[in-house]
Amino acid sequence: MKSLVIGGNGFIGTNLVEELLASGHQVRVFDRYPSRYKEPFPQAEYVIGDLGNHGEVHEAVEGIDWVFHLAYTTLPQTSNDDPVYDVRSNLADTVQLLQECRDSKVKKVVFISSGGTVYGVPTQVPIPEDHIQQPICSYGITKLAIEKYLSLFQRLWGLEYVVVRLSNPYGEQQNPHSKQGAIGVFLGNIAEGKPITIWGDGEVVRDYIYISDAVTALVRAAEYQPAADSPRVFNIGAGCGYSLNQIVEELRAVVDVPVVVRYTPGRAVDVPRSVLDIKLARQILGWSPQVELKEGLARSWRWVKSLNLA
Ligand SMILES: NC(=O)c1ccc[n+]([C@@H]2O[C@H](COP(=O)([O-])OP(=O)(O)OC[C@H]3O[C@@H](n4cnc5c(N)ncnc54)[C@H](O)[C@@H]3O)[C@@H](O)[C@H]2O)c1
């Protein structure tokens, strides 16, 4: 299969491209920037472009079987600052992309949605896919709206898709200086000899999934051939939760240096507890997470140390 990975030079994208190439697929990467930490893969084709440039997107989807849409211009915590920008650069440009995919007869669109934001404040944990969806940030609303457009394009024009509602991925290629991704940022702080900052009391619980498990799920999603009334939206996570305080304790057991923690006031976008129910993905995609937290943290720490941040 020939895949287009939009946002393929980011954290998840770089890992996905590696996995697709290892499985023998042809890959075209479309991103506005090169990969931060990884040299280009010689077997992949790279296109530098912007999802907002419709001519570039038109050319990028030509001859493509699977489109993985990973590009996003906002984060949960920044999206409420400028919802119009969120709608224009994510929702509107994605609908434009879907039109191009439809016209180019793309076989499958795999979209990464957000298991941490589309449900809003959970009333039930672990959260199943049919839990009420009431996002408390613009990012969650645009992700959900894109899910609805995918469903519309499938219904009207037969464009096949799978939505992956991803929890909190961590691992190699995760930017330790990002505003997102607690484990990556904590590991970066530790490697730089700085204290870790925790917003709130550290009792916020999240579902952390190691990156290789996340990209395997994305490939399974692309391979999946849904019947007309089969599910197309899947939670992907570890299916178990850890508080930030527990993560810090796990990190202490993995890293070989002291870990200092500083607490600051909590943030409005943080729901208290988010753990995904992953039964549907296990049953229908035949996927399950393989890497335990301890092992994932050890691999991530080895990678962060290799960056020589200190
Ligand atoms: N990392 C997480 O914690 C997490 C959790 C759930 C869902 N997601 C989603 O997964 C996807 C990938 O996330 P990531 O962590 O790899 O992010 P990332 O920022 O590391 O990678 C995103 C890539 O998309 C590119 N990009 C952004 N806007 C673009 C545009 N308009 N045109 C072309 N390229 C563009 C960026 O240059 C970047 O390389 C995103 O849709 C994100 O919302 C991430």
CSV table of N, CA and C and ligand atoms in Angstrom, one decimal, residues 5-15 30-36 47-53 56-57 69-76 85 89-90 93 111-117 139 143 164-170 173-175 178 180-182 209 211 218 236, ligand 1:
chain,number,residue,atom,x,y,z
A,5,VAL,N,1.4,10.2,5.0
A,5,VAL,CA,1.4,10.6,6.5
A,5,VAL,C,1.5,12.1,6.6
A,6,ILE,N,0.3,12.7,6.9
A,6,ILE,CA,0.3,14.1,7.0
A,6,ILE,C,0.6,14.5,8.5
A,7,GLY,N,1.7,15.3,8.6
A,7,GLY,CA,2.2,15.4,10.0
A,7,GLY,C,3.2,14.3,10.3
A,8,GLY,N,3.8,13.8,9.3
A,8,GLY,CA,4.6,12.6,9.4
A,8,GLY,C,6.0,12.9,10.0
A,9,ASN,N,6.3,14.1,10.2
A,9,ASN,CA,7.6,14.4,10.8
A,9,ASN,C,7.5,14.8,12.3
A,10,GLY,N,6.3,14.6,12.9
A,10,GLY,CA,6.1,14.9,14.3
A,10,GLY,C,6.5,13.7,15.1
A,11,PHE,N,6.1,13.7,16.4
A,11,PHE,CA,6.4,12.6,17.4
A,11,PHE,C,5.7,11.3,16.9
A,12,ILE,N,4.4,11.3,16.7
A,12,ILE,CA,3.7,10.1,16.4
A,12,ILE,C,4.1,9.7,14.9
A,13,GLY,N,4.1,10.8,14.1
A,13,GLY,CA,4.3,10.5,12.6
A,13,GLY,C,5.6,9.8,12.4
A,14,THR,N,6.7,10.3,13.0
A,14,THR,CA,8.0,9.7,12.7
A,14,THR,C,8.0,8.2,13.1
A,15,ASN,N,7.4,7.9,14.2
A,15,ASN,CA,7.3,6.5,14.6
A,15,ASN,C,6.4,5.7,13.7
A,30,PHE,N,4.1,14.2,4.4
A,30,PHE,CA,3.7,15.6,4.1
A,30,PHE,C,3.7,16.4,5.5
A,31,ASP,N,4.6,17.4,5.6
A,31,ASP,CA,4.7,18.1,6.8
A,31,ASP,C,5.2,19.5,6.5
A,32,ARG,N,4.9,20.4,7.4
A,32,ARG,CA,5.5,21.8,7.1
A,32,ARG,C,6.9,21.9,7.7
A,33,TYR,N,7.4,21.0,8.5
A,33,TYR,CA,8.7,21.1,9.0
A,33,TYR,C,9.4,19.7,8.9
A,34,PRO,N,10.7,19.7,8.9
A,34,PRO,CA,11.4,18.4,8.9
A,34,PRO,C,11.3,17.8,10.3
A,35,SER,N,11.7,16.5,10.5
A,35,SER,CA,11.6,15.8,11.8
A,35,SER,C,12.7,16.5,12.7
A,36,ARG,N,12.3,16.7,13.9
A,36,ARG,CA,13.2,17.4,14.9
A,36,ARG,C,14.5,16.5,15.3
A,47,VAL,N,7.6,15.5,1.3
A,47,VAL,CA,7.0,16.8,0.7
A,47,VAL,C,6.9,17.8,1.9
A,48,ILE,N,7.5,18.9,1.7
A,48,ILE,CA,7.3,20.0,2.7
A,48,ILE,C,6.2,20.8,2.2
A,49,GLY,N,5.1,20.9,3.0
A,49,GLY,CA,3.9,21.7,2.6
A,49,GLY,C,3.0,21.9,3.8
A,50,ASP,N,1.9,22.6,3.5
A,50,ASP,CA,1.0,23.0,4.6
A,50,ASP,C,-0.4,22.5,4.3
A,51,LEU,N,-1.1,21.9,5.2
A,51,LEU,CA,-2.4,21.4,5.1
A,51,LEU,C,-3.4,22.5,4.6
A,52,GLY,N,-3.0,23.7,4.9
A,52,GLY,CA,-3.9,24.8,4.5
A,52,GLY,C,-3.6,25.2,3.0
A,53,ASN,N,-2.6,24.7,2.4
A,53,ASN,CA,-2.4,25.0,0.9
A,53,ASN,C,-3.0,23.9,0.1
A,56,GLU,N,-1.1,22.1,-2.7
A,56,GLU,CA,-0.1,21.1,-2.2
A,56,GLU,C,-0.8,19.8,-1.8
A,57,VAL,N,-1.9,20.0,-1.1
A,57,VAL,CA,-2.6,18.8,-0.6
A,57,VAL,C,-3.1,18.0,-1.8
A,69,HIS,N,-4.0,11.0,8.9
A,69,HIS,CA,-4.0,12.5,9.1
A,69,HIS,C,-3.6,12.8,10.6
A,70,LEU,N,-2.4,13.3,10.8
A,70,LEU,CA,-1.8,13.5,12.1
A,70,LEU,C,-1.5,14.9,12.4
A,71,ALA,N,-1.7,15.8,11.3
A,71,ALA,CA,-1.3,17.2,11.5
A,71,ALA,C,-2.4,17.9,12.4
A,72,TYR,N,-1.9,18.7,13.3
A,72,TYR,CA,-2.9,19.5,14.1
A,72,TYR,C,-2.2,20.8,14.5
A,73,THR,N,-2.8,21.9,14.4
A,73,THR,CA,-2.1,23.2,14.7
A,73,THR,C,-2.3,23.6,16.2
A,74,THR,N,-3.2,23.0,16.9
A,74,THR,CA,-3.5,23.4,18.3
A,74,THR,C,-3.3,22.3,19.3
A,75,LEU,N,-3.3,22.6,20.5
A,75,LEU,CA,-3.2,21.7,21.6
A,75,LEU,C,-4.4,21.9,22.5
A,76,PRO,N,-4.8,20.9,23.3
A,76,PRO,CA,-6.0,21.1,24.2
A,76,PRO,C,-5.9,22.4,25.0
A,85,TYR,N,-9.1,30.2,14.9
A,85,TYR,CA,-7.9,29.6,14.3
A,85,TYR,C,-8.0,28.1,14.3
A,89,SER,N,-7.9,26.2,10.8
A,89,SER,CA,-6.7,25.5,10.4
A,89,SER,C,-6.8,24.0,10.6
A,90,ASN,N,-7.8,23.6,11.4
A,90,ASN,CA,-7.9,22.1,11.6
A,90,ASN,C,-9.2,21.6,11.0
A,93,ASP,N,-9.6,23.0,7.0
A,93,ASP,CA,-8.6,22.4,6.2
A,93,ASP,C,-8.7,20.9,6.1
A,111,PHE,N,-7.7,8.9,11.0
A,111,PHE,CA,-7.6,10.2,11.7
A,111,PHE,C,-7.3,10.0,13.2
A,112,ILE,N,-6.3,10.7,13.7
A,112,ILE,CA,-6.1,10.6,15.2
A,112,ILE,C,-6.9,11.7,15.8
A,113,SER,N,-7.9,11.2,16.6
A,113,SER,CA,-8.8,12.1,17.4
A,113,SER,C,-8.2,12.0,18.8
A,114,SER,N,-9.0,12.5,19.8
A,114,SER,CA,-8.4,12.6,21.1
A,114,SER,C,-9.3,12.0,22.2
A,115,GLY,N,-8.7,10.8,22.7
A,115,GLY,CA,-9.5,10.1,23.8
A,115,GLY,C,-9.5,11.0,25.1
A,116,GLY,N,-8.6,11.9,25.2
A,116,GLY,CA,-8.5,12.7,26.4
A,116,GLY,C,-9.4,13.9,26.4
A,117,THR,N,-9.9,14.3,25.2
A,117,THR,CA,-10.8,15.6,25.2
A,117,THR,C,-12.2,15.4,24.6
A,139,TYR,N,-10.2,22.3,21.0
A,139,TYR,CA,-9.5,21.2,20.4
A,139,TYR,C,-10.4,19.9,20.3
A,143,LYS,N,-11.9,18.1,17.0
A,143,LYS,CA,-11.6,16.7,16.7
A,143,LYS,C,-12.9,16.0,16.5
A,164,VAL,N,-9.1,7.0,15.4
A,164,VAL,CA,-8.4,6.5,16.6
A,164,VAL,C,-8.4,7.6,17.7
A,165,ARG,N,-9.2,7.3,18.7
A,165,ARG,CA,-9.3,8.3,19.8
A,165,ARG,C,-8.2,7.9,20.8
A,166,LEU,N,-7.0,8.6,20.6
A,166,LEU,CA,-5.8,8.2,21.3
A,166,LEU,C,-5.8,8.8,22.7
A,167,SER,N,-5.2,8.1,23.6
A,167,SER,CA,-5.0,8.6,25.0
A,167,SER,C,-3.7,9.5,25.0
A,168,ASN,N,-2.8,9.1,25.9
A,168,ASN,CA,-1.6,9.9,26.1
A,168,ASN,C,-0.4,9.1,25.7
A,169,PRO,N,0.1,9.3,24.5
A,169,PRO,CA,1.3,8.6,24.0
A,169,PRO,C,2.5,9.1,24.6
A,170,TYR,N,3.5,8.3,24.8
A,170,TYR,CA,4.9,8.7,25.2
A,170,TYR,C,5.9,7.8,24.6
A,173,GLN,N,11.1,10.2,20.3
A,173,GLN,CA,10.7,11.3,19.3
A,173,GLN,C,9.8,12.3,20.0
A,174,GLN,N,9.4,12.1,21.3
A,174,GLN,CA,8.5,13.0,21.9
A,174,GLN,C,9.3,14.2,22.4
A,175,ASN,N,8.9,15.4,21.9
A,175,ASN,CA,9.7,16.6,22.2
A,175,ASN,C,9.7,16.9,23.7
A,178,SER,N,8.1,20.3,24.7
A,178,SER,CA,6.7,20.6,24.2
A,178,SER,C,5.8,21.1,25.4
A,180,GLN,N,3.0,19.7,25.6
A,180,GLN,CA,2.1,18.6,25.8
A,180,GLN,C,2.9,17.3,26.1
A,181,GLY,N,2.4,16.4,26.8
A,181,GLY,CA,3.1,15.1,27.0
A,181,GLY,C,3.9,15.1,28.3
A,182,ALA,N,3.2,14.8,29.4
A,182,ALA,CA,3.9,15.0,30.7
A,182,ALA,C,5.1,14.1,30.8
A,209,ILE,N,0.1,5.5,26.9
A,209,ILE,CA,0.3,4.4,26.0
A,209,ILE,C,1.7,4.6,25.3
A,211,ILE,N,4.5,4.5,22.6
A,211,ILE,CA,4.4,4.9,21.2
A,211,ILE,C,4.3,3.7,20.2
A,218,LEU,N,-2.5,2.3,14.8
A,218,LEU,CA,-2.8,3.1,13.5
A,218,LEU,C,-2.7,2.2,12.3
A,236,ILE,N,-8.0,4.1,21.8
A,236,ILE,CA,-6.7,3.5,21.8
A,236,ILE,C,-5.9,4.1,23.0
B,1,LIG,N1,0.9,13.7,21.5
B,1,LIG,C1,-0.3,13.5,22.2
B,1,LIG,O1,-0.3,13.5,23.4
B,1,LIG,C2,-1.6,13.3,21.4
B,1,LIG,C3,-2.7,12.7,22.1
B,1,LIG,C4,-3.9,12.5,21.4
B,1,LIG,C5,-3.9,12.9,20.0
B,1,LIG,N2,-2.8,13.5,19.4
B,1,LIG,C6,-2.9,13.8,18.0
B,1,LIG,O2,-2.0,13.1,17.3
B,1,LIG,C7,-1.6,13.9,16.2
B,1,LIG,C8,-0.1,13.9,16.1
B,1,LIG,O3,0.4,14.4,17.3
B,1,LIG,P1,2.0,14.5,17.7
B,1,LIG,O4,2.1,14.4,19.2
B,1,LIG,O5,2.8,13.7,16.8
B,1,LIG,O6,2.2,16.1,17.3
B,1,LIG,P2,3.5,16.8,16.8
B,1,LIG,O7,3.3,18.2,17.0
B,1,LIG,O8,4.7,16.1,17.3
B,1,LIG,O9,3.4,16.4,15.2
B,1,LIG,C9,2.5,17.1,14.4
B,1,LIG,C10,3.1,17.3,13.1
B,1,LIG,O10,2.2,17.9,12.2
B,1,LIG,C11,2.8,19.0,11.5
B,1,LIG,N3,1.8,20.0,11.1
B,1,LIG,C12,1.0,20.7,12.0
B,1,LIG,N4,0.2,21.5,11.3
B,1,LIG,C13,0.4,21.3,10.0
B,1,LIG,C14,-0.1,21.8,8.8
B,1,LIG,N5,-1.0,22.7,8.8
B,1,LIG,N6,0.4,21.3,7.6
B,1,LIG,C15,1.4,20.4,7.6
B,1,LIG,N7,1.9,19.9,8.7
B,1,LIG,C16,1.5,20.3,9.9
B,1,LIG,C17,3.8,19.6,12.5
B,1,LIG,O11,4.9,20.2,11.7
B,1,LIG,C18,4.3,18.3,13.2
B,1,LIG,O12,5.5,17.7,12.5
B,1,LIG,C19,-2.2,15.2,16.3
B,1,LIG,O13,-3.4,15.3,15.5
B,1,LIG,C20,-2.6,15.3,17.8
B,1,LIG,O14,-3.7,16.1,18.0
B,1,LIG,C21,-1.7,13.6,20.1
